[in-house]
Amino acid sequence: MANLNPVNIANADSKQTELFDQIQNAFGAVPNMFKTIGHSSSALESMWTSFGALSKGNIGAKLGEQIAVLVADINRCEYCLSAHTVLGQNAGATLDQMNAAQRGIAEDAKSQAALDFASKLVRFNGQVRESDVQAVRAAGFSDSDIAEILAHVALNIFTNYTNVAFDVEVDFPKVSLTKR
C-alpha cells in the first residue's frame, strides 16, 4: 500500500489540474508517480518541467532513458525501471539495450562512458574525480552534454526517491530489478 496516496484528480486544484492535463496529453493517462508527487503543485511542476527541459537536450532521448534505467536499478526503484524501459523502447532502444543499460552496459563506447559517469555520480553521491569528467569528455561529450548527463541523474534521483519513499504502485509493465 502506498505511503502517500495519489491525488484524486477530480479533487485537484486549478494548478494541479493544469499540470495533470499536460501530463495526460503527453502520456494518454496520468501515471501514479505524478499523481503522488502532485500533492505539491510546486513539486509536480518541478518534476514535469524538468522532463520537458531535458527532452530538448543534446544527448538524445535514447541515452537519457538508458541513464534512467541504470539510476533506477542502483536506487532500487522498480517504478522508474519499468516506466523508463518502455520510454526507452519508444525512443528507439531495443529491450535488450534497455536491459543491458540497467546493468550499466551500453552498445558503444560513447554511451558506455555516459553510463559509467552516471553510475559514479549516483554511487559516490556526486563526488566524482576530475579524471571521471575527463573520461566523459574523451568519449566525445561536450561540457554541455556532461552537465545534461548530471541533470538526467538528478531528475531520476528525484523520481526514484518519490516512488520508493511513497511506495507508488507501478502502472507500467513491470521490469525486475537486478539481483544484489
PDB file of C-alpha atoms in Angstrom:
ATOM      1  CA  MET A   1       0.000   0.000   0.000  1.00  0.00           C
ATOM      2  CA  ALA A   2       1.219   3.494  -0.842  1.00  0.00           C
ATOM      3  CA  ASN A   3       2.716   5.586   1.932  1.00  0.00           C
ATOM      4  CA  LEU A   4       1.249   8.661   0.249  1.00  0.00           C
ATOM      5  CA  ASN A   5      -1.877   8.059  -1.787  1.00  0.00           C
ATOM      6  CA  PRO A   6      -2.169   9.535  -5.279  1.00  0.00           C
ATOM      7  CA  VAL A   7      -4.152  12.744  -5.638  1.00  0.00           C
ATOM      8  CA  ASN A   8      -7.725  12.192  -6.765  1.00  0.00           C
ATOM      9  CA  ILE A   9      -7.679  14.184  -9.999  1.00  0.00           C
ATOM     10  CA  ALA A  10     -11.364  15.060  -9.597  1.00  0.00           C
ATOM     11  CA  ASN A  11     -10.444  16.956  -6.406  1.00  0.00           C
ATOM     12  CA  ALA A  12      -7.345  18.700  -7.795  1.00  0.00           C
ATOM     13  CA  ASP A  13      -6.958  22.465  -7.520  1.00  0.00           C
ATOM     14  CA  SER A  14      -6.506  24.638 -10.614  1.00  0.00           C
ATOM     15  CA  LYS A  15      -2.675  24.453 -10.700  1.00  0.00           C
ATOM     16  CA  GLN A  16      -2.698  20.671 -10.207  1.00  0.00           C
ATOM     17  CA  THR A  17      -5.369  20.330 -12.903  1.00  0.00           C
ATOM     18  CA  GLU A  18      -3.327  22.409 -15.360  1.00  0.00           C
ATOM     19  CA  LEU A  19      -0.278  20.173 -14.838  1.00  0.00           C
ATOM     20  CA  PHE A  20      -2.264  16.929 -14.827  1.00  0.00           C
ATOM     21  CA  ASP A  21      -3.845  17.973 -18.146  1.00  0.00           C
ATOM     22  CA  GLN A  22      -0.378  18.468 -19.677  1.00  0.00           C
ATOM     23  CA  ILE A  23       0.738  15.062 -18.402  1.00  0.00           C
ATOM     24  CA  GLN A  24      -2.488  13.431 -19.642  1.00  0.00           C
ATOM     25  CA  ASN A  25      -1.880  14.909 -23.095  1.00  0.00           C
ATOM     26  CA  ALA A  26       1.693  13.572 -23.157  1.00  0.00           C
ATOM     27  CA  PHE A  27       1.036  10.066 -21.789  1.00  0.00           C
ATOM     28  CA  GLY A  28      -2.640   9.443 -22.520  1.00  0.00           C
ATOM     29  CA  ALA A  29      -3.073   8.991 -18.745  1.00  0.00           C
ATOM     30  CA  VAL A  30      -1.630  10.497 -15.585  1.00  0.00           C
ATOM     31  CA  PRO A  31       0.863   7.973 -14.182  1.00  0.00           C
ATOM     32  CA  ASN A  32       0.683   7.277 -10.440  1.00  0.00           C
ATOM     33  CA  MET A  33       4.072   8.904  -9.809  1.00  0.00           C
ATOM     34  CA  PHE A  34       2.780  12.291 -10.987  1.00  0.00           C
ATOM     35  CA  LYS A  35      -0.469  11.916  -9.056  1.00  0.00           C
ATOM     36  CA  THR A  36       1.532  11.112  -5.921  1.00  0.00           C
ATOM     37  CA  ILE A  37       4.068  13.952  -6.116  1.00  0.00           C
ATOM     38  CA  GLY A  38       1.137  16.125  -7.220  1.00  0.00           C
ATOM     39  CA  HIS A  39       0.129  16.719  -3.609  1.00  0.00           C
ATOM     40  CA  SER A  40       2.512  19.648  -4.008  1.00  0.00           C
ATOM     41  CA  SER A  41       1.858  21.512  -7.234  1.00  0.00           C
ATOM     42  CA  SER A  42       5.338  23.056  -6.868  1.00  0.00           C
ATOM     43  CA  ALA A  43       6.988  19.625  -6.671  1.00  0.00           C
ATOM     44  CA  LEU A  44       4.865  18.373  -9.574  1.00  0.00           C
ATOM     45  CA  GLU A  45       5.762  21.395 -11.680  1.00  0.00           C
ATOM     46  CA  SER A  46       9.443  20.960 -10.873  1.00  0.00           C
ATOM     47  CA  MET A  47       9.388  17.313 -11.915  1.00  0.00           C
ATOM     48  CA  TRP A  48       7.255  17.800 -15.020  1.00  0.00           C
ATOM     49  CA  THR A  49       9.108  20.834 -16.387  1.00  0.00           C
ATOM     50  CA  SER A  50      12.447  19.111 -15.779  1.00  0.00           C
ATOM     51  CA  PHE A  51      11.331  16.235 -18.001  1.00  0.00           C
ATOM     52  CA  GLY A  52      10.281  18.779 -20.619  1.00  0.00           C
ATOM     53  CA  ALA A  53      13.563  20.673 -20.492  1.00  0.00           C
ATOM     54  CA  LEU A  54      15.690  17.537 -20.740  1.00  0.00           C
ATOM     55  CA  SER A  55      13.616  16.236 -23.653  1.00  0.00           C
ATOM     56  CA  LYS A  56      15.043  19.164 -25.652  1.00  0.00           C
ATOM     57  CA  GLY A  57      18.631  18.314 -24.720  1.00  0.00           C
ATOM     58  CA  ASN A  58      21.579  17.254 -26.828  1.00  0.00           C
ATOM     59  CA  ILE A  59      22.338  13.741 -25.574  1.00  0.00           C
ATOM     60  CA  GLY A  60      19.167  12.258 -27.040  1.00  0.00           C
ATOM     61  CA  ALA A  61      16.139  10.518 -25.631  1.00  0.00           C
ATOM     62  CA  LYS A  62      17.569   7.014 -26.010  1.00  0.00           C
ATOM     63  CA  LEU A  63      20.659   7.739 -23.907  1.00  0.00           C
ATOM     64  CA  GLY A  64      18.573   9.696 -21.411  1.00  0.00           C
ATOM     65  CA  GLU A  65      16.341   6.653 -20.934  1.00  0.00           C
ATOM     66  CA  GLN A  66      19.349   4.339 -20.639  1.00  0.00           C
ATOM     67  CA  ILE A  67      20.699   6.576 -17.880  1.00  0.00           C
ATOM     68  CA  ALA A  68      17.268   6.460 -16.228  1.00  0.00           C
ATOM     69  CA  VAL A  69      17.124   2.651 -16.046  1.00  0.00           C
ATOM     70  CA  LEU A  70      20.671   2.473 -14.688  1.00  0.00           C
ATOM     71  CA  VAL A  71      19.930   5.032 -11.973  1.00  0.00           C
ATOM     72  CA  ALA A  72      16.613   3.322 -11.163  1.00  0.00           C
ATOM     73  CA  ASP A  73      18.309  -0.025 -10.697  1.00  0.00           C
ATOM     74  CA  ILE A  74      21.042   1.414  -8.472  1.00  0.00           C
ATOM     75  CA  ASN A  75      18.390   3.179  -6.362  1.00  0.00           C
ATOM     76  CA  ARG A  76      16.162   0.056  -6.357  1.00  0.00           C
ATOM     77  CA  CYS A  77      13.209   1.845  -7.970  1.00  0.00           C
ATOM     78  CA  GLU A  78      11.060  -0.688  -9.789  1.00  0.00           C
ATOM     79  CA  TYR A  79       8.582   2.010 -10.827  1.00  0.00           C
ATOM     80  CA  CYS A  80      11.153   4.080 -12.729  1.00  0.00           C
ATOM     81  CA  LEU A  81      12.871   0.999 -14.117  1.00  0.00           C
ATOM     82  CA  SER A  82       9.554  -0.174 -15.535  1.00  0.00           C
ATOM     83  CA  ALA A  83       8.491   3.225 -16.887  1.00  0.00           C
ATOM     84  CA  HIS A  84      11.833   4.091 -18.480  1.00  0.00           C
ATOM     85  CA  THR A  85      12.206   0.663 -20.073  1.00  0.00           C
ATOM     86  CA  VAL A  86       9.013   1.412 -22.020  1.00  0.00           C
ATOM     87  CA  LEU A  87      10.054   5.008 -22.719  1.00  0.00           C
ATOM     88  CA  GLY A  88      13.483   3.842 -23.896  1.00  0.00           C
ATOM     89  CA  GLN A  89      11.897   1.479 -26.372  1.00  0.00           C
ATOM     90  CA  ASN A  90       9.694   4.353 -27.547  1.00  0.00           C
ATOM     91  CA  ALA A  91      12.917   6.363 -28.050  1.00  0.00           C
ATOM     92  CA  GLY A  92      14.426   3.703 -30.313  1.00  0.00           C
ATOM     93  CA  ALA A  93      16.262   1.359 -27.946  1.00  0.00           C
ATOM     94  CA  THR A  94      15.645  -2.356 -28.067  1.00  0.00           C
ATOM     95  CA  LEU A  95      14.532  -4.249 -24.982  1.00  0.00           C
ATOM     96  CA  ASP A  96      17.972  -5.905 -24.916  1.00  0.00           C
ATOM     97  CA  GLN A  97      19.671  -2.485 -24.952  1.00  0.00           C
ATOM     98  CA  MET A  98      17.478  -1.285 -22.086  1.00  0.00           C
ATOM     99  CA  ASN A  99      18.138  -4.452 -20.074  1.00  0.00           C
ATOM    100  CA  ALA A 100      21.875  -4.023 -20.660  1.00  0.00           C
ATOM    101  CA  ALA A 101      21.744  -0.338 -19.669  1.00  0.00           C
ATOM    102  CA  GLN A 102      20.027  -1.365 -16.432  1.00  0.00           C
ATOM    103  CA  ARG A 103      23.234  -3.287 -15.664  1.00  0.00           C
ATOM    104  CA  GLY A 104      25.437  -0.382 -16.800  1.00  0.00           C
ATOM    105  CA  ILE A 105      26.297  -1.812 -20.212  1.00  0.00           C
ATOM    106  CA  ALA A 106      25.998   0.170 -23.468  1.00  0.00           C
ATOM    107  CA  GLU A 107      26.339  -0.841 -27.102  1.00  0.00           C
ATOM    108  CA  ASP A 108      29.030   1.729 -27.958  1.00  0.00           C
ATOM    109  CA  ALA A 109      31.999   3.371 -26.234  1.00  0.00           C
ATOM    110  CA  LYS A 110      30.460   6.848 -26.072  1.00  0.00           C
ATOM    111  CA  SER A 111      27.241   5.656 -24.429  1.00  0.00           C
ATOM    112  CA  GLN A 112      29.302   3.433 -22.130  1.00  0.00           C
ATOM    113  CA  ALA A 113      31.249   6.472 -20.924  1.00  0.00           C
ATOM    114  CA  ALA A 114      27.972   8.248 -20.140  1.00  0.00           C
ATOM    115  CA  LEU A 115      26.613   5.258 -18.216  1.00  0.00           C
ATOM    116  CA  ASP A 116      29.885   4.872 -16.307  1.00  0.00           C
ATOM    117  CA  PHE A 117      29.790   8.550 -15.347  1.00  0.00           C
ATOM    118  CA  ALA A 118      26.118   8.383 -14.337  1.00  0.00           C
ATOM    119  CA  SER A 119      26.814   5.322 -12.203  1.00  0.00           C
ATOM    120  CA  LYS A 120      29.676   7.069 -10.420  1.00  0.00           C
ATOM    121  CA  LEU A 121      27.535  10.143  -9.788  1.00  0.00           C
ATOM    122  CA  VAL A 122      24.920   8.006  -8.040  1.00  0.00           C
ATOM    123  CA  ARG A 123      27.211   5.583  -6.236  1.00  0.00           C
ATOM    124  CA  PHE A 124      29.532   8.307  -4.931  1.00  0.00           C
ATOM    125  CA  ASN A 125      26.860  10.928  -4.186  1.00  0.00           C
ATOM    126  CA  GLY A 126      28.153  13.256  -6.876  1.00  0.00           C
ATOM    127  CA  GLN A 127      31.737  13.111  -5.632  1.00  0.00           C
ATOM    128  CA  VAL A 128      33.392  12.281  -8.938  1.00  0.00           C
ATOM    129  CA  ARG A 129      37.002  12.955  -9.802  1.00  0.00           C
ATOM    130  CA  GLU A 130      38.438  15.202 -12.462  1.00  0.00           C
ATOM    131  CA  SER A 131      39.545  12.036 -14.263  1.00  0.00           C
ATOM    132  CA  ASP A 132      35.905  10.874 -14.389  1.00  0.00           C
ATOM    133  CA  VAL A 133      34.879  14.095 -16.120  1.00  0.00           C
ATOM    134  CA  GLN A 134      37.881  13.847 -18.446  1.00  0.00           C
ATOM    135  CA  ALA A 135      36.858  10.300 -19.416  1.00  0.00           C
ATOM    136  CA  VAL A 136      33.416  11.505 -20.498  1.00  0.00           C
ATOM    137  CA  ARG A 137      34.996  14.359 -22.469  1.00  0.00           C
ATOM    138  CA  ALA A 138      37.427  11.946 -24.111  1.00  0.00           C
ATOM    139  CA  ALA A 139      34.458   9.842 -25.252  1.00  0.00           C
ATOM    140  CA  GLY A 140      33.157  12.825 -27.217  1.00  0.00           C
ATOM    141  CA  PHE A 141      30.816  14.630 -24.836  1.00  0.00           C
ATOM    142  CA  SER A 142      30.939  18.419 -24.537  1.00  0.00           C
ATOM    143  CA  ASP A 143      30.783  20.214 -21.213  1.00  0.00           C
ATOM    144  CA  SER A 144      27.140  20.986 -22.009  1.00  0.00           C
ATOM    145  CA  ASP A 145      26.479  17.279 -22.554  1.00  0.00           C
ATOM    146  CA  ILE A 146      28.212  16.393 -19.285  1.00  0.00           C
ATOM    147  CA  ALA A 147      26.027  18.873 -17.403  1.00  0.00           C
ATOM    148  CA  GLU A 148      22.997  17.334 -19.107  1.00  0.00           C
ATOM    149  CA  ILE A 149      24.033  13.818 -18.048  1.00  0.00           C
ATOM    150  CA  LEU A 150      24.208  15.084 -14.463  1.00  0.00           C
ATOM    151  CA  ALA A 151      20.763  16.693 -14.849  1.00  0.00           C
ATOM    152  CA  HIS A 152      19.313  13.356 -16.011  1.00  0.00           C
ATOM    153  CA  VAL A 153      20.837  11.658 -12.975  1.00  0.00           C
ATOM    154  CA  ALA A 154      19.483  14.322 -10.613  1.00  0.00           C
ATOM    155  CA  LEU A 155      15.964  14.186 -12.071  1.00  0.00           C
ATOM    156  CA  ASN A 156      15.955  10.411 -11.846  1.00  0.00           C
ATOM    157  CA  ILE A 157      17.073  10.513  -8.223  1.00  0.00           C
ATOM    158  CA  PHE A 158      14.075  12.800  -7.561  1.00  0.00           C
ATOM    159  CA  THR A 159      11.685  10.393  -9.278  1.00  0.00           C
ATOM    160  CA  ASN A 160      13.308   7.298  -7.737  1.00  0.00           C
ATOM    161  CA  TYR A 161      13.033   8.717  -4.241  1.00  0.00           C
ATOM    162  CA  THR A 162       9.411   9.733  -4.859  1.00  0.00           C
ATOM    163  CA  ASN A 163       8.437   6.224  -5.906  1.00  0.00           C
ATOM    164  CA  VAL A 164      10.481   4.340  -3.316  1.00  0.00           C
ATOM    165  CA  ALA A 165       9.680   6.597  -0.352  1.00  0.00           C
ATOM    166  CA  PHE A 166       5.961   6.683  -1.098  1.00  0.00           C
ATOM    167  CA  ASP A 167       5.727   3.077  -2.363  1.00  0.00           C
ATOM    168  CA  VAL A 168       3.992   4.213  -5.551  1.00  0.00           C
ATOM    169  CA  GLU A 169       2.109   1.451  -7.364  1.00  0.00           C
ATOM    170  CA  VAL A 170       3.717   0.606 -10.713  1.00  0.00           C
ATOM    171  CA  ASP A 171       1.330   1.333 -13.580  1.00  0.00           C
ATOM    172  CA  PHE A 172       3.671   0.306 -16.418  1.00  0.00           C
ATOM    173  CA  PRO A 173       4.610  -3.244 -17.483  1.00  0.00           C
ATOM    174  CA  LYS A 174       6.823  -4.394 -14.595  1.00  0.00           C
ATOM    175  CA  VAL A 175      10.545  -4.915 -15.067  1.00  0.00           C
ATOM    176  CA  SER A 176      12.503  -6.667 -12.320  1.00  0.00           C
ATOM    177  CA  LEU A 177      15.425  -5.061 -10.555  1.00  0.00           C
ATOM    178  CA  THR A 178      18.773  -6.843 -10.818  1.00  0.00           C
ATOM    179  CA  LYS A 179      19.650  -9.275  -8.042  1.00  0.00           C
ATOM    180  CA  ARG A 180      22.025  -7.876  -5.444  1.00  0.00           C
TER     181      ARG A 180
END
